[in-house]
Coordinates of C-alpha atoms in Angstrom, one line a residue:
X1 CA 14.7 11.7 -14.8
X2 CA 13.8 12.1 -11.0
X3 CA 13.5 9.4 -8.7
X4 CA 9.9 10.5 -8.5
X5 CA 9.2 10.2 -12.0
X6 CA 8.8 6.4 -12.3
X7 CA 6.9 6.0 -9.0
X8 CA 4.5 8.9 -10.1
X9 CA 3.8 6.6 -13.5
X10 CA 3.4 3.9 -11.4
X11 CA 0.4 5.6 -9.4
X12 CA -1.1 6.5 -12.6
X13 CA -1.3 2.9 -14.0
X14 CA -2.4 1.5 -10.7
X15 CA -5.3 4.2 -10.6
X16 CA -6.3 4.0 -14.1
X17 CA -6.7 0.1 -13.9
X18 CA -8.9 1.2 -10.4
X19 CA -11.1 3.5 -12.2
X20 CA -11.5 1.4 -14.6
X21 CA -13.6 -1.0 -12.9
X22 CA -14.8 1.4 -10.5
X23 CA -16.7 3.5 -13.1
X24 CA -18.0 0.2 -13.8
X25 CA -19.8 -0.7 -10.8
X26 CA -23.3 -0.5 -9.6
X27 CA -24.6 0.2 -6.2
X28 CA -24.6 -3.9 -5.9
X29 CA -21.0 -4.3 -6.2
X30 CA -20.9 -1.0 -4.3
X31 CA -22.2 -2.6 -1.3
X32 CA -20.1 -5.8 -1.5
X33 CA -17.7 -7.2 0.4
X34 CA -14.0 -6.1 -0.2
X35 CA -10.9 -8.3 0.9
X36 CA -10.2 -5.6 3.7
X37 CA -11.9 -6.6 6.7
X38 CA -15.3 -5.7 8.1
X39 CA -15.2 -2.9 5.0
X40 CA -17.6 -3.2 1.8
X41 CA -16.4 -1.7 -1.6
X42 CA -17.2 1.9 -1.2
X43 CA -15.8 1.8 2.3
X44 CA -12.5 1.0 0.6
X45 CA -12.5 3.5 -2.2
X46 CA -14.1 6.2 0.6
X47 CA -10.7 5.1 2.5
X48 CA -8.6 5.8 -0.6
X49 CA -10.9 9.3 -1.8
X50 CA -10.5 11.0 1.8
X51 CA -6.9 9.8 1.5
X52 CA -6.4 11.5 -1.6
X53 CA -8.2 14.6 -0.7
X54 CA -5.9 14.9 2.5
X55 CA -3.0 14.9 0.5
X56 CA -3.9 17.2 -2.2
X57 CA -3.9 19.7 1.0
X58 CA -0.6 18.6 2.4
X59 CA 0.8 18.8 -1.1
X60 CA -0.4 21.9 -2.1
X61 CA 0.6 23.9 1.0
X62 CA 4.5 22.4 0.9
X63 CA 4.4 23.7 -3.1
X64 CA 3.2 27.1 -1.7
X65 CA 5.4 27.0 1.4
X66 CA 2.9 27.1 4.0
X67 CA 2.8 25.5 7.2
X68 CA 0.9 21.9 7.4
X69 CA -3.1 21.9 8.2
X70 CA -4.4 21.5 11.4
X71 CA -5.3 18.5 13.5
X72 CA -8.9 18.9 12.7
X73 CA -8.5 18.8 9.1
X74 CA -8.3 15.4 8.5
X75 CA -11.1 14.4 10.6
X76 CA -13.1 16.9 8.9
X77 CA -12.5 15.4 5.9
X78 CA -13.5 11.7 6.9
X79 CA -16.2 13.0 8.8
X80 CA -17.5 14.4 5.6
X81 CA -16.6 10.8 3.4
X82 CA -17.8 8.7 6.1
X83 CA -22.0 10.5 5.6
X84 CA -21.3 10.0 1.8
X85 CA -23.8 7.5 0.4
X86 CA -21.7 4.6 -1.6
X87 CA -22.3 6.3 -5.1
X88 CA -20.8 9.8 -3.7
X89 CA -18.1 7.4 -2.4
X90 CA -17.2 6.0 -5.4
X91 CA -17.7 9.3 -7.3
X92 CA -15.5 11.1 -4.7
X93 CA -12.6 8.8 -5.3
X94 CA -12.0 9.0 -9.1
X95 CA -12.5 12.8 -8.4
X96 CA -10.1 13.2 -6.1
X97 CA -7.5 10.5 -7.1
X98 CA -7.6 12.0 -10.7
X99 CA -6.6 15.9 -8.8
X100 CA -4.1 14.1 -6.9
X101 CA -2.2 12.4 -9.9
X102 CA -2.9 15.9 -11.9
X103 CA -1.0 17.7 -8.9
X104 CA 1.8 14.9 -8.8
X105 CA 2.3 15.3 -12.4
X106 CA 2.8 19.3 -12.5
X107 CA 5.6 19.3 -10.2
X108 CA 8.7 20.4 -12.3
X109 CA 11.7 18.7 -12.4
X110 CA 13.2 21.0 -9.6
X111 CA 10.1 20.0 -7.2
X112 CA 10.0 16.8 -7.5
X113 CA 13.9 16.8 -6.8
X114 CA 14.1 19.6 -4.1
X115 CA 10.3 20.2 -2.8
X116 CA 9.9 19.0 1.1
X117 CA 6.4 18.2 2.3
X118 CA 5.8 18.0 6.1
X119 CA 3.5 15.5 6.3
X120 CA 2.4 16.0 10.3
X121 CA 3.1 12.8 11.3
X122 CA 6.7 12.4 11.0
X123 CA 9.3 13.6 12.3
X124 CA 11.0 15.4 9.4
X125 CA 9.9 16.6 5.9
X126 CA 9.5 13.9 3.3
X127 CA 10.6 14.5 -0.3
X128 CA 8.7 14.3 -3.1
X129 CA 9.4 10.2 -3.9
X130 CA 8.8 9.1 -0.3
X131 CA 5.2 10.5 -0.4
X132 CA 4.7 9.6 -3.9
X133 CA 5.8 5.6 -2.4
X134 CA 3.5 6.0 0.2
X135 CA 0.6 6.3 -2.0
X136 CA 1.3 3.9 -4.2
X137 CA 1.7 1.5 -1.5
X138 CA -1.5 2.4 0.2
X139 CA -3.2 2.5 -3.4
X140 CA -2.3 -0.8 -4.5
X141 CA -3.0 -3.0 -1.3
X142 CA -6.5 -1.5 -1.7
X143 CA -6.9 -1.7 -4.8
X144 CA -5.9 -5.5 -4.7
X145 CA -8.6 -5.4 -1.9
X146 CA -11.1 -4.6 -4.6
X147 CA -10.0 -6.5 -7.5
X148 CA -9.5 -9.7 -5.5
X149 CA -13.2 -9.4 -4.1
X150 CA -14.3 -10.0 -7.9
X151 CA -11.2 -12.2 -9.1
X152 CA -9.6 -14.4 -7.2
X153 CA -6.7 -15.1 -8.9
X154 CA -5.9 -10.7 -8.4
X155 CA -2.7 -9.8 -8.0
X156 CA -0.8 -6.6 -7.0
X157 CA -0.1 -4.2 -10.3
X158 CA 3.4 -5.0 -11.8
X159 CA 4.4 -1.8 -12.3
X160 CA 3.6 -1.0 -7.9
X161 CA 5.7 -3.6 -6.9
X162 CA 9.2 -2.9 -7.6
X163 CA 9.1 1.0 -6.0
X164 CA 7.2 -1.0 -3.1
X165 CA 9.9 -3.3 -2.5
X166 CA 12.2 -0.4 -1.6
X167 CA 10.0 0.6 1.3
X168 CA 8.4 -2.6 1.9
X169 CA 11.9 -4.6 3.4
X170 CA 12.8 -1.8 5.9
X171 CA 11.5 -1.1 9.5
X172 CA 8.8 -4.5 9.6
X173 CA 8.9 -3.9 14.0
X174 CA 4.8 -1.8 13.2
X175 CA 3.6 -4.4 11.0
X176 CA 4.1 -7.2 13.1
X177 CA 3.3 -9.5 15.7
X178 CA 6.0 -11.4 17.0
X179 CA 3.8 -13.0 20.0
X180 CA 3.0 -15.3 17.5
X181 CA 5.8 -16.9 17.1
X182 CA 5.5 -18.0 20.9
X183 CA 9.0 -17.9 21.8
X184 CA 10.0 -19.4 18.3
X185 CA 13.2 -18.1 16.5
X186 CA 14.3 -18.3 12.5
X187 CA 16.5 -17.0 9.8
X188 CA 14.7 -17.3 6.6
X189 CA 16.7 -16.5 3.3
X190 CA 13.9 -15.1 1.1
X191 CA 14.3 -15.1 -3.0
X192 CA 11.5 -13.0 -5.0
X193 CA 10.4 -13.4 -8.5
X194 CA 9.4 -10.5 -10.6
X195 CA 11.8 -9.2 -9.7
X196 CA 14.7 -11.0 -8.7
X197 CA 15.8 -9.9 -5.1
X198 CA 17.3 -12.2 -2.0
X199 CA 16.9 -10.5 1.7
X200 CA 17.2 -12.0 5.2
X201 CA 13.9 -12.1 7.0
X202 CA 15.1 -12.3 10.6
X203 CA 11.8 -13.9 13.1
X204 CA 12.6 -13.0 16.3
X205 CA 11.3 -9.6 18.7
X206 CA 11.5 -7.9 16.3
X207 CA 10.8 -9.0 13.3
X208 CA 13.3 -7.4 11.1
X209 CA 14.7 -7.8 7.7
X210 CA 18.0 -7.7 6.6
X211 CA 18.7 -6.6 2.5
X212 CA 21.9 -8.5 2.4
X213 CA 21.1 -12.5 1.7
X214 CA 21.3 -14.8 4.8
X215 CA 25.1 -16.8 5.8
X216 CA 23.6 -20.0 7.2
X217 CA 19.6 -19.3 7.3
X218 CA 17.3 -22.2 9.5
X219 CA 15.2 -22.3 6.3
X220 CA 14.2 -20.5 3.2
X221 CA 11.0 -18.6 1.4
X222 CA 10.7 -18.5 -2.2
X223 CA 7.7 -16.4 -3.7
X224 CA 6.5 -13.8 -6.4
X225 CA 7.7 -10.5 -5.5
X226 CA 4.0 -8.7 -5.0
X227 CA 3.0 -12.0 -3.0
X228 CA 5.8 -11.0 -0.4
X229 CA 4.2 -7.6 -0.1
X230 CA 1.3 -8.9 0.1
X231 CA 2.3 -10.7 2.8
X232 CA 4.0 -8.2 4.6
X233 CA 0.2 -6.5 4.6
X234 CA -1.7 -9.5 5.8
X235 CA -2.9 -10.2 3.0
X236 CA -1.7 -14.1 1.6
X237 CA -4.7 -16.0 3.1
X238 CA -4.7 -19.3 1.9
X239 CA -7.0 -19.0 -0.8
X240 CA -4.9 -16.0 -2.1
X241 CA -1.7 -17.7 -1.9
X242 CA 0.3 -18.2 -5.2
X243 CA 1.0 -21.7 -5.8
X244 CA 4.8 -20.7 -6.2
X245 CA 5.4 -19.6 -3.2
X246 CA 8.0 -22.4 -1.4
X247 CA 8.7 -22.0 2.6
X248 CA 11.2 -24.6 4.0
X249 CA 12.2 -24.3 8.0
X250 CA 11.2 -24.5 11.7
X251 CA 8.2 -21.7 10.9
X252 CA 4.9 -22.8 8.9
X253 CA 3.5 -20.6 6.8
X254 CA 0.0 -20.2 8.9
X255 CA 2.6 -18.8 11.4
X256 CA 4.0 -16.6 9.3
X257 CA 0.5 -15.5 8.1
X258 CA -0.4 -14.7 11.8
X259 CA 3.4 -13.0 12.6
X260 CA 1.8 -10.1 9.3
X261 CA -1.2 -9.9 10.2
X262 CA -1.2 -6.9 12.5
X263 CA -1.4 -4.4 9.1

């Protein structure tokens, strides 16, 4: 088995669960309000379609060795989403979700071992797991942003959140705003449920995280796995926020809120 394999099985239960409810919906719910801001529930599912669609290209030309698209690709593309009416939005997306999985899910064993896709944005080719990851984690925060709109009590998709963790406790200096701290420092030794894991989150400029678990931490956060990501995404408002989740320290959580909320 690759290291792709599971995260590509992932992608497919997160975007059946989706399309589930989104082959549900009339132009009412359409037009709703989603958890991401200032965007209603076609916006988001335009967001992930034109996503999708964009990536089918860049996949397609790395399996048939061709150099990346142009610059004026993608905007073309979200040009095109952005005139959609809601329905074409919502259409769009299990359209071109479904060809992206289809294409995810052809890639021989070799391919999803060996293939390197040059994504145009970084600065070296990615392999077939890291851009499988990358969906998955833009896939599940906004499908969270749908599924929450209509149930409060949503949470990330199980099967998501451990391939998410293995991205998700790297590089947090983009995500961030350590301004809000206001000159504030703090070692927090963080312990996730479902599943088990114990990293260092380290508030200072940067914000950083360490995988090893903190020596003598100022304070501790104890949470459900998928409520850390969500987190880590802006995304624990209050009203969101498990009743599990345990923060001890010189930081509040309302700061900690405002320290993620740049994503």
């Amino acid at each position: 088995m690759s290291n792709a394999d599971t995260v590509i099985a992932a992608l497919r239960s997160g975007y059946e669960r989706l399309a589930d409810l989104v082959k549900k919906f009339d132009d009412e719910t359409l037009a709703g309000p989603s958890a991401a801001t200032e965007w209603d529930i076609a916006q988001v599912l335009s967001h992930l379609g034109s996503g999708a669609e964009i990536m089918v290209n860049t996949l397609q030309l790395a399996v048939e060795s061709a150099p990346a698209a142009d610059g004026d690709f993608n905007q073309t593309v979200w040009d095109r989403w952005n005139a959609s009416s809601r329905r074409e939005q919502a259409d769009g997306f299990l359209r071109w979700n479904q060809t992206l999985l289809g294409l995810f899910e052809s890639l021989d064993e070799g391919q999803r071992n060996d293939l390197r896709i040059d994504v145009g944005w970084l600065p070296a080719p990615i392999d077939v797991a890291t851009l499988v990851r990358m969906r998955l984690n833009e896939l599940t925060h906004h499908s969270w942003d749908v599924r929450s709109a209509l149930d409060p009590e949503a949470t990330l998709d199980a099967a998501a959140v451990p391939e998410m963790l293995q991205s998700n406790t790297l590089d947090l200096s983009w995500i961030t705003k350590p301004a809000e701290l206001n000159g504030q420092t703090a070692v927090l030794a963080v312990t996730t449920t479902e599943p088990a894991t114990e990293f260092t989150l380290r508030l200072a400029d940067p914000v950083s995280v360490d995988k090893t678990p903190a020596v003598e931490p100022d304070g501790s956060l104890t949470l459900p796995a998928e409520a850390w990501l969500r987190l880590a995404a802006g995304r624990l408002a209050p009203d969101r926020t498990p009743k599990s989740v345990d923060l001890s320290g010189p930081i509040d959580l309302d700061t900690l809120r405002r320290v993620f909320a740049g994503y």
